[in-house]
Every structure is written in C-alpha cells, then in structure tokens.
Coordinates of C-alpha atoms in Angstrom, one line a residue:
F267 CA 0.0 0.0 0.0
A268 CA 3.0 2.3 -0.1
K269 CA 3.0 5.1 -2.6
L270 CA 4.1 4.2 -6.1
E271 CA 7.4 6.1 -5.9
V272 CA 8.3 4.3 -2.6
R273 CA 7.7 0.9 -4.1
A274 CA 9.6 1.9 -7.3
S275 CA 12.7 2.5 -5.2
Q276 CA 12.7 -1.0 -3.7
P277 CA 14.3 -4.0 -5.4
Q278 CA 12.0 -5.5 -7.9
D279 CA 11.5 -8.9 -9.5
D280 CA 12.6 -9.3 -13.1
N281 CA 9.0 -9.5 -14.1
P282 CA 6.9 -7.5 -11.6
A283 CA 3.1 -8.1 -11.6
D284 CA 0.7 -5.5 -12.9
R285 CA -1.7 -4.1 -10.2
I286 CA -5.1 -2.5 -10.1
S287 CA -6.3 -0.8 -7.0
L288 CA -9.3 0.7 -5.2
R289 CA -8.4 3.4 -2.7
D290 CA -10.3 5.1 0.1
Y291 CA -13.6 3.5 -0.7
V292 CA -16.0 4.3 2.2
L293 CA -19.2 2.5 3.1
D294 CA -21.6 2.6 6.0
T295 CA -22.4 -0.8 7.4
E296 CA -23.2 -2.6 10.7
I297 CA -20.2 -4.7 11.9
G298 CA -18.6 -5.4 15.2
A299 CA -18.4 -8.0 18.0
F300 CA -19.4 -5.6 20.8
Q301 CA -23.1 -5.1 21.8
T302 CA -22.6 -1.4 21.4
E303 CA -22.0 -1.9 17.7
R304 CA -25.2 -3.7 17.1
G305 CA -28.1 -1.8 15.5
L306 CA -25.8 1.0 14.4
T307 CA -23.8 1.6 11.2
Q308 CA -20.3 2.8 11.1
R309 CA -18.0 3.9 8.3
L310 CA -15.5 1.4 6.9
Q311 CA -12.7 2.5 4.5
F312 CA -11.4 -0.1 2.0
N313 CA -8.1 -0.1 0.2
V314 CA -7.6 -3.1 -2.1
V315 CA -4.8 -3.8 -4.5
V316 CA -4.9 -6.8 -6.9
E317 CA -1.9 -8.3 -8.7
V318 CA -3.0 -9.7 -12.0
Q319 CA -1.4 -11.8 -14.7
T320 CA 0.8 -9.7 -16.9
V321 CA -0.4 -9.5 -20.4
A322 CA 1.2 -6.3 -21.7
G323 CA 1.1 -5.9 -25.4
S324 CA -1.8 -8.4 -25.9
L325 CA -4.8 -6.5 -24.5
A326 CA -5.8 -4.9 -27.9
D327 CA -7.5 -2.2 -25.8
D328 CA -10.2 -4.8 -24.9
V329 CA -12.0 -4.3 -21.6
D330 CA -12.9 -7.9 -21.5
L331 CA -9.3 -8.9 -21.1
V332 CA -8.6 -7.0 -17.9
L333 CA -9.9 -7.3 -14.4
S334 CA -12.7 -4.8 -13.9
Y335 CA -12.7 -2.3 -11.0
D336 CA -16.3 -3.4 -10.5
T337 CA -14.9 -6.8 -9.5
I338 CA -13.4 -5.2 -6.4
T339 CA -16.4 -3.2 -5.4
D340 CA -18.8 -6.1 -6.1
A341 CA -16.6 -8.3 -3.9
I342 CA -16.9 -5.8 -1.0
H343 CA -20.7 -5.5 -1.3
A344 CA -21.1 -9.3 -1.6
A345 CA -19.0 -9.9 1.5
L346 CA -21.1 -7.4 3.4
S347 CA -24.5 -8.7 2.2
D348 CA -23.8 -12.4 3.0
K349 CA -24.4 -12.0 6.7
R350 CA -23.6 -9.6 9.6
L351 CA -20.0 -10.0 10.5
N352 CA -18.3 -9.4 13.9
L353 CA -14.7 -9.1 12.7
L354 CA -12.8 -7.1 10.1
E355 CA -10.5 -10.1 9.7
T356 CA -13.5 -12.2 8.5
L357 CA -14.6 -9.4 6.1
A358 CA -11.1 -9.0 4.7
E359 CA -10.7 -12.7 4.2
R360 CA -14.1 -12.9 2.3
V361 CA -13.3 -10.0 0.1
A362 CA -9.9 -11.6 -0.9
E363 CA -11.6 -14.9 -1.6
L364 CA -14.2 -13.4 -3.9
I365 CA -11.6 -11.4 -5.8
L366 CA -9.3 -14.4 -6.3
I367 CA -12.1 -16.4 -7.9
E368 CA -11.3 -14.3 -11.0
P369 CA -8.8 -16.2 -13.2
V370 CA -6.5 -13.2 -13.9
A371 CA -6.2 -12.3 -10.2
T372 CA -3.1 -13.8 -8.6
K373 CA -2.6 -11.9 -5.3
V374 CA -4.7 -9.4 -3.3
F375 CA -3.9 -7.0 -0.6
V376 CA -6.9 -5.9 1.5
L377 CA -6.8 -3.1 4.1
I378 CA -10.0 -2.3 6.0
E379 CA -10.3 0.4 8.6
K380 CA -13.0 1.6 11.0
L381 CA -13.3 5.4 10.9
D382 CA -15.8 6.0 13.8
R383 CA -14.4 4.2 16.8
G384 CA -12.4 7.3 17.9
P385 CA -10.1 10.1 16.6
F386 CA -8.1 7.5 14.8
K387 CA -8.4 4.5 12.4
L388 CA -8.6 0.9 13.5
G389 CA -8.0 -1.7 10.8
V390 CA -6.6 -5.0 9.6
E391 CA -4.4 -5.7 6.6
I392 CA -4.1 -9.1 4.9
V393 CA -2.4 -10.5 1.8
R394 CA -3.7 -13.6 0.1
S395 CA -2.6 -15.4 -3.1
R396 CA -4.2 -18.0 -5.3
E397 CA -1.7 -20.6 -4.0
T398 CA -2.8 -20.1 -0.4
L399 CA -6.5 -19.6 -1.0
A400 CA -8.7 -22.1 0.8
P401 CA -11.2 -24.0 -1.4
T402 CA -14.4 -22.1 -1.8
G403 CA -17.8 -22.7 -3.3
L404 CA -20.5 -25.3 -2.6
D405 CA -19.6 -28.6 -1.1
P406 CA -20.4 -31.3 -3.6
D407 CA -20.9 -33.8 -0.8
M408 CA -23.4 -31.7 1.1
P409 CA -26.7 -33.7 1.3
D410 CA -30.0 -31.9 0.8
S411 CA -31.4 -30.8 4.1
Q412 CA -35.0 -31.0 5.1
I413 CA -36.6 -28.4 7.4
V414 CA -38.9 -29.9 10.0
F415 CA -41.1 -27.7 12.1
V416 CA -41.9 -29.3 15.5
S417 CA -45.0 -27.8 17.2
Q418 CA -45.4 -27.8 20.9
D419 CA -48.2 -30.3 20.9
M420 CA -45.9 -32.7 19.0
M421 CA -43.2 -32.0 21.6
H422 CA -45.6 -33.3 24.3
S423 CA -46.9 -36.2 22.2
A424 CA -46.1 -39.9 22.5
N425 CA -45.5 -39.8 18.8
L426 CA -42.5 -37.5 19.0
G427 CA -40.0 -40.4 19.5
K428 CA -41.5 -42.3 16.6
W429 CA -41.0 -39.3 14.3
L430 CA -37.5 -38.8 15.4
D431 CA -36.8 -42.5 14.7
H432 CA -38.4 -42.1 11.3
L433 CA -36.2 -39.0 10.5
A434 CA -33.0 -40.5 11.8
T435 CA -33.6 -43.5 9.5
N436 CA -34.9 -41.8 6.4
R437 CA -33.9 -38.1 6.6
P438 CA -30.9 -37.9 9.0
S439 CA -29.9 -34.5 7.4
S440 CA -33.1 -32.9 8.7
V441 CA -32.9 -29.5 10.5
L442 CA -35.5 -29.2 13.2
V443 CA -37.1 -25.9 14.2
V444 CA -39.0 -26.0 17.5
A445 CA -41.9 -23.9 18.6
P446 CA -41.6 -22.3 22.0
D447 CA -43.5 -23.4 25.1
V448 CA -46.6 -21.2 25.1
S449 CA -47.3 -22.0 28.7
Y450 CA -44.5 -19.7 29.6
P451 CA -44.9 -16.5 27.5
G452 CA -41.8 -14.9 28.8
P453 CA -41.2 -11.3 29.8
K454 CA -42.5 -8.4 27.7
V455 CA -40.6 -5.1 27.4
S456 CA -41.2 -1.9 25.4
K457 CA -37.9 -1.9 23.5
T458 CA -38.3 -3.7 20.2
G459 CA -34.7 -4.9 19.9
V460 CA -34.6 -6.2 23.4
Q461 CA -38.0 -8.0 23.0
Q462 CA -36.6 -9.7 19.8
R463 CA -33.7 -11.0 21.8
I464 CA -36.0 -12.3 24.6
D465 CA -38.2 -14.1 22.0
L466 CA -35.2 -15.6 20.2
L467 CA -33.9 -16.9 23.5
R468 CA -37.2 -18.7 24.0
L469 CA -36.7 -20.4 20.7
D470 CA -33.1 -21.4 21.7
Q471 CA -34.5 -22.8 25.0
A472 CA -37.0 -24.9 22.9
A473 CA -34.2 -26.2 20.8
W474 CA -32.2 -27.3 23.8
T475 CA -35.3 -28.8 25.4
L476 CA -35.8 -31.1 22.4
A477 CA -32.1 -32.0 22.4
A478 CA -32.5 -33.0 26.0
C479 CA -35.3 -35.4 25.0
D480 CA -33.2 -37.3 22.5
A481 CA -29.4 -37.7 22.4
R482 CA -29.4 -37.9 18.5
C483 CA -30.4 -34.3 18.3
V484 CA -27.5 -31.8 18.0
V485 CA -28.2 -28.1 18.7
A486 CA -26.6 -25.8 16.1
D487 CA -26.7 -22.0 16.1
S488 CA -24.3 -21.1 13.2
R489 CA -24.3 -22.0 9.5
T490 CA -21.0 -23.8 10.0
E491 CA -22.4 -26.0 12.7
I492 CA -25.5 -26.7 10.7
D493 CA -23.5 -27.7 7.6
W494 CA -21.2 -29.9 9.7
A495 CA -24.2 -31.7 11.3
V496 CA -25.9 -32.2 8.0
R497 CA -22.8 -33.7 6.4
Q498 CA -22.5 -36.0 9.4
G499 CA -26.1 -37.2 9.0
K500 CA -27.1 -35.9 12.4
L501 CA -30.6 -34.6 13.4
T502 CA -29.9 -30.9 13.8
V503 CA -32.0 -28.6 16.1
W504 CA -31.7 -25.0 15.2
A505 CA -31.1 -22.4 17.9
P506 CA -31.9 -19.3 15.8
S507 CA -30.6 -16.3 17.8
K508 CA -27.1 -16.0 16.1
L509 CA -28.2 -16.5 12.5
V510 CA -31.2 -14.1 12.9
L511 CA -29.2 -11.4 14.6
D512 CA -26.4 -11.7 12.1
A513 CA -28.6 -11.7 9.0
T514 CA -28.3 -8.8 6.6
D515 CA -31.7 -9.4 5.0
T516 CA -35.0 -9.0 6.7
T517 CA -36.0 -12.0 8.8
P518 CA -39.5 -12.9 10.1
G519 CA -40.1 -12.0 13.7
P520 CA -39.4 -14.8 16.3
E521 CA -43.1 -14.7 17.2
D522 CA -43.9 -16.4 13.9
V523 CA -41.8 -19.5 14.1
L524 CA -43.2 -21.2 11.0
K525 CA -42.2 -18.2 8.8
L526 CA -38.8 -18.2 10.5
A527 CA -38.5 -21.9 9.4
G528 CA -39.4 -20.8 5.9
W529 CA -36.6 -18.2 6.0
L530 CA -34.1 -20.9 7.2
A531 CA -35.3 -23.2 4.3
A532 CA -34.6 -20.5 1.8
T533 CA -31.2 -19.9 3.4
L534 CA -30.2 -23.5 3.3
G535 CA -31.8 -24.1 -0.1
S536 CA -34.5 -26.5 1.2
Q537 CA -37.5 -26.8 -1.0
T538 CA -40.1 -27.9 1.5
I539 CA -41.0 -28.0 5.2
L540 CA -42.3 -30.9 7.1
C541 CA -44.7 -29.6 9.8
L542 CA -45.2 -32.0 12.7
G543 CA -48.4 -31.2 14.6
G544 CA -50.0 -27.9 15.2
D545 CA -52.7 -26.3 13.1
V546 CA -52.7 -26.5 9.3
P547 CA -50.2 -23.9 8.2
Q548 CA -51.4 -21.0 6.1
G549 CA -49.5 -18.7 3.7
A550 CA -46.1 -20.3 4.0
S551 CA -43.3 -19.1 1.6
V552 CA -42.4 -22.7 0.7
P553 CA -44.6 -25.9 0.3
I554 CA -45.4 -27.5 3.6
T555 CA -46.4 -31.1 4.3
H556 CA -48.5 -31.1 7.4
I557 CA -48.6 -34.1 9.8
P558 CA -51.3 -34.2 12.4
T559 CA -50.1 -34.8 16.0
D560 CA -51.9 -38.2 16.2
Q561 CA -50.4 -39.5 12.9
V562 CA -47.6 -42.0 13.2
P563 CA -45.0 -42.5 10.5
E564 CA -45.4 -45.3 8.1

C-alpha cells in the first residue's frame, strides 16, 4: 500500500506483476463484536490492491481482457451482504476470496479500517494469493437438508420419539425448528430490539429442550455448525438467535416460528418444510407437508 514512488525505489523482481487498485472506498455498514456496535452503522474504509497476470502488449484495448474495477467493489458489497459480521478479519478474508475467484487475479492486498471508533483509524491488513487460497464454493458432498417444524403439541406427544426415529432412519440430514413453550410466554418489554432477543432466547430454549429429550439431536446456532451436522447425517436442532441477529436481510419475527422456518429453508436451499403437529399452516413461503399430531410415520 506504499506510494508508487516508494515501491519503485525498492528491489523488484525481473517480471513484476501488474496491479489494479481501489483506494479510500468508504461504506456505511453494521459490523462489530461488541453489543454497542449492534443496531448501528459505522464507516469502513477499504483499500484493495490486486496483482494480475501480466499480459502487456496483448490486450488490444479490450476491456474484457482485464480485471474490472467493479470486481473489487462487487466483492466488497457481496461480502457485506452475505451476513452480519463481527470481525474485520473475516470481512477482509471474504473480500480476498471473492476477488481471487477471478482467473486473472493472482494476489490481493486488503486493508479495511473503521473510521468511527475514535479520533483514529482501527484496521486490519491481509495478503492472500491464489496458492494459499482455501477451497471455496458449494460442497459437492453436502446432502440436501429438510426443514422440520416441531409444534409444541408434538413436543408433548407420545409420537415425538416415533417421528425422530423415522427422520433418523430416512432423513438424517433434517434440520428441526421447534416452537416455544406457550405455557411460559416470557417477559414483555417496550424496546423492540430487546424483545426480539428475549423471544429468540425462548426459541433457543425450545431447541435445547428437544435435544435433552433425544441424544441424537444436535443443537446448532451457526451456519458452519448446521452444515457440519448435515454432512455428518445428524438430526440438527436450530437455535436461531445467532443467524437471525447476524442476518443482513429482513427476517421474520421470532413470534412467527413457522415463517422463520421458511426463512431458514430459503437460506439452506431446502424446497419444502415438514410440519409435525399444530394447526394446518397458512400462507407459507415454501410448500409444507402437514402431519397431524396423532399420525404415526409409516
């Protein structure tokens, strides 16, 4: 990131790489690990330099033969829109990965700084090359997951164990979403953000309650944990607080658990939801197969 004249005075390789750069690119976004950084945006400044394959003399003034500057800005926006991030290190890593997907990019330097944490800049700087880039993209061995909504009446039904047996045998990659215990409504407060956290904690409690009923159920609160459990063929029970609070898109409120299950289905690429017990679902965003509480698996 040194000025060009400084770098020019340093010893160079016989065939130095060409570079393109984005300097002092500022965006407002929500990021940070501290609670005081949630619900607020702050300015981030990006400086990105990309080394590219040297093709001097063969470009023919053709824009399609060079790395577009839009590749850099698009990578930044894509990294920010994927989910809410806590660490600049994670954001920088993701930006580098997205840029290095481009065939002509060979090395990338990423500097990201927070501008609003005080009368100074706080930042991280990383360097990544194609040789050190970790594999990215979809896991070809990832089985299709099935979202299963478990109502409270099914939680208290003698048929719950039978359905867990059925899922463990036939759809072990299922991800279960559990309705909260309506007999304990939980505290009510006037602040919307605080109430959301209280309601999400009730859903987390419901997930852990189901896991306590059957040792085959593994509670997961992050996408990484869900993916791992699905690959291992384990019955996953979703504790939604982390994913919902970190989401960059609009999520259904925790008071409508079935719609929240539909949001998770869209996030994981699941096409349907199996609804165990409860009332017949209405207006769901994905097709739902409803199973009455008294029905046993065939």
